Every structure is written in C-alpha cells, then in structure tokens.
Amino acid sequence: MKIKNAGIGFLVGVTGGTLIAMLNAPKSGSELQASLKSGSGSMKSQMDQLKIEANEVKSSFLTTKHESQEVFKTLGDEIKSMVSNYQADISPNIERIKKEGENLQNRGEEIQESVGKIQDNFKFKFK
C-alpha cells in the first residue's frame, strides 16, 4: 500500500512539474532548441580553445624541463672541471706541506737528541 501511494505521488509530482515548466517557459520549444544548440556550439569552441591552451602549457613545460636539464648538465660539468683544476692547483702545495712537516718532525727529533746529549754532558760534568 505504501509503495502504491509513493508511486502515485511521484507521478503527480512529475506531471505537475512538467506542466508548470511548460507554462512558465520564456521560449517556445523550437526557440529553446535553437538556444541550446548555439550554447553547445559555443561551449564546444571554448573546450577546443582550452585543449589548445593546455597543449601549449604542456609544450612550454616540457621545453623548460629539457632546457633546465641541459643547463644543470653543463653546470655540473663546469663544477667538475673547476674542482679538478682546483685539486691540480693545490696538489703541489699539499705535497710541499707534507715534506715540510716531515722535515720539521725530523728536525724536532734531531733537536731532542741534541738536547738529550747536552743534558747528559751537563749531568756528567757536575757529578
């Protein structure tokens, strides 16, 4: 019984809504159809324009991506070259500093030996 009442209410609502829409429509059926056709044509041209613009943005993005990769590759190569040149420039200095450090260490050992001998001689004289 409830389903029957709901069905009758639905039919009455649809029928009433259709009648009200037809009586209050500002245009006739043929005018409404023409208006919808022109609106859909305008909508289609706008969608086509959006597709074109989206493709342009995509193309621009890909171009920018490609160019930035080339720049970073070139920059990376330049940095590697600079580091290599820097290492070549400082390598002789590092070797020189190592040799001087070894010489200082040897000289320090010689001085310690000399001081030790002097102390031994000094102790020997005063005994």
Coordinates of C-alpha atoms in Angstrom, one line a residue:
M1 CA 0.0 0.0 0.0
K2 CA 2.8 2.4 0.8
I3 CA 4.6 1.7 -2.5
K4 CA 1.4 2.4 -4.4
N5 CA 1.0 5.7 -2.6
A6 CA 4.6 6.7 -3.3
G7 CA 4.2 5.8 -7.0
I8 CA 1.0 7.9 -7.3
G9 CA 2.7 10.8 -5.5
F10 CA 5.7 10.5 -7.9
L11 CA 3.5 10.6 -11.0
V12 CA 1.5 13.6 -9.7
G13 CA 4.8 15.4 -8.9
V14 CA 6.3 14.8 -12.4
T15 CA 3.1 15.7 -14.2
G16 CA 2.7 18.9 -12.2
G17 CA 6.4 19.9 -12.6
T18 CA 6.2 19.3 -16.4
L19 CA 3.0 21.4 -16.7
I20 CA 4.5 24.3 -14.6
A21 CA 7.7 24.2 -16.6
M22 CA 5.8 24.4 -19.9
L23 CA 3.5 27.2 -18.8
N24 CA 6.4 29.3 -17.3
A25 CA 8.9 28.7 -20.1
P26 CA 10.1 32.0 -21.6
K27 CA 10.7 30.5 -25.1
S28 CA 8.8 28.1 -27.3
G29 CA 10.2 24.6 -27.9
S30 CA 11.9 25.4 -31.2
E31 CA 13.4 28.6 -29.7
L32 CA 14.7 26.7 -26.7
Q33 CA 16.2 24.0 -29.0
A34 CA 18.0 26.7 -31.1
S35 CA 19.3 28.4 -28.0
L36 CA 20.6 25.1 -26.6
K37 CA 22.3 24.3 -30.0
S38 CA 24.1 27.7 -30.1
G39 CA 25.1 27.3 -26.5
S40 CA 26.5 23.9 -27.1
G41 CA 28.5 25.2 -30.1
S42 CA 29.9 28.0 -28.0
M43 CA 30.7 25.5 -25.2
K44 CA 32.5 23.2 -27.8
S45 CA 34.6 26.1 -29.1
Q46 CA 35.5 27.1 -25.6
M47 CA 36.5 23.5 -24.8
D48 CA 38.6 23.3 -28.0
Q49 CA 40.3 26.5 -27.0
L50 CA 41.1 25.1 -23.6
K51 CA 42.6 22.0 -25.2
I52 CA 44.8 24.2 -27.4
E53 CA 45.9 26.2 -24.4
A54 CA 46.6 23.1 -22.3
N55 CA 48.7 21.7 -25.0
E56 CA 50.7 25.0 -25.3
V57 CA 51.3 24.9 -21.5
K58 CA 52.3 21.3 -21.7
S59 CA 54.7 22.0 -24.6
S60 CA 56.1 25.0 -22.7
F61 CA 56.6 22.9 -19.6
L62 CA 58.4 20.2 -21.5
T63 CA 60.7 22.7 -23.2
T64 CA 61.5 24.3 -19.9
K65 CA 62.3 20.9 -18.4
H66 CA 64.6 20.0 -21.3
E67 CA 66.4 23.3 -21.2
S68 CA 66.9 23.2 -17.4
Q69 CA 68.3 19.6 -17.7
E70 CA 70.8 20.9 -20.2
V71 CA 71.7 23.8 -18.0
F72 CA 72.2 21.6 -15.0
K73 CA 74.3 19.1 -17.0
T74 CA 76.5 21.9 -18.3
L75 CA 76.7 23.4 -14.8
G76 CA 77.7 20.1 -13.4
D77 CA 80.4 19.6 -16.0
E78 CA 81.8 23.0 -15.2
I79 CA 81.8 22.4 -11.5
K80 CA 83.6 19.1 -12.0
S81 CA 86.1 20.8 -14.2
M82 CA 86.6 23.6 -11.6
V83 CA 87.1 21.0 -8.8
S84 CA 89.6 19.1 -10.9
N85 CA 91.5 22.2 -11.7
Y86 CA 91.5 23.2 -8.0
Q87 CA 92.8 19.8 -7.0
A88 CA 95.6 20.1 -9.6
D89 CA 96.5 23.5 -8.3
I90 CA 96.7 22.6 -4.7
S91 CA 98.3 19.2 -5.1
P92 CA 101.9 20.5 -5.3
N93 CA 101.2 22.6 -2.2
I94 CA 99.9 19.6 -0.3
E95 CA 103.0 17.6 -1.2
R96 CA 105.2 20.5 -0.2
I97 CA 103.4 20.9 3.1
K98 CA 103.8 17.1 3.8
K99 CA 107.5 17.3 3.1
E100 CA 108.0 20.3 5.2
G101 CA 106.0 18.6 8.0
E102 CA 108.3 15.6 7.7
N103 CA 111.4 17.8 7.7
L104 CA 110.1 19.6 10.8
Q105 CA 109.5 16.3 12.5
N106 CA 113.0 15.1 11.7
R107 CA 114.5 18.4 12.8
G108 CA 112.5 18.2 16.0
E109 CA 113.9 14.7 16.7
E110 CA 117.4 16.0 16.0
I111 CA 116.9 18.8 18.4
Q112 CA 115.6 16.4 21.1
E113 CA 118.7 14.2 20.6
S114 CA 120.9 17.2 20.8
V115 CA 119.2 18.4 24.0
G116 CA 119.5 14.9 25.4
K117 CA 123.2 14.9 24.7
I118 CA 123.6 18.3 26.2
Q119 CA 121.7 17.2 29.4
D120 CA 123.8 14.1 29.6
N121 CA 127.0 16.2 29.2
F122 CA 125.8 18.7 31.8
K123 CA 125.0 15.9 34.3
F124 CA 128.3 14.3 33.6
K125 CA 130.2 17.5 34.3
F126 CA 128.5 18.2 37.6
K127 CA 128.7 14.7 39.1

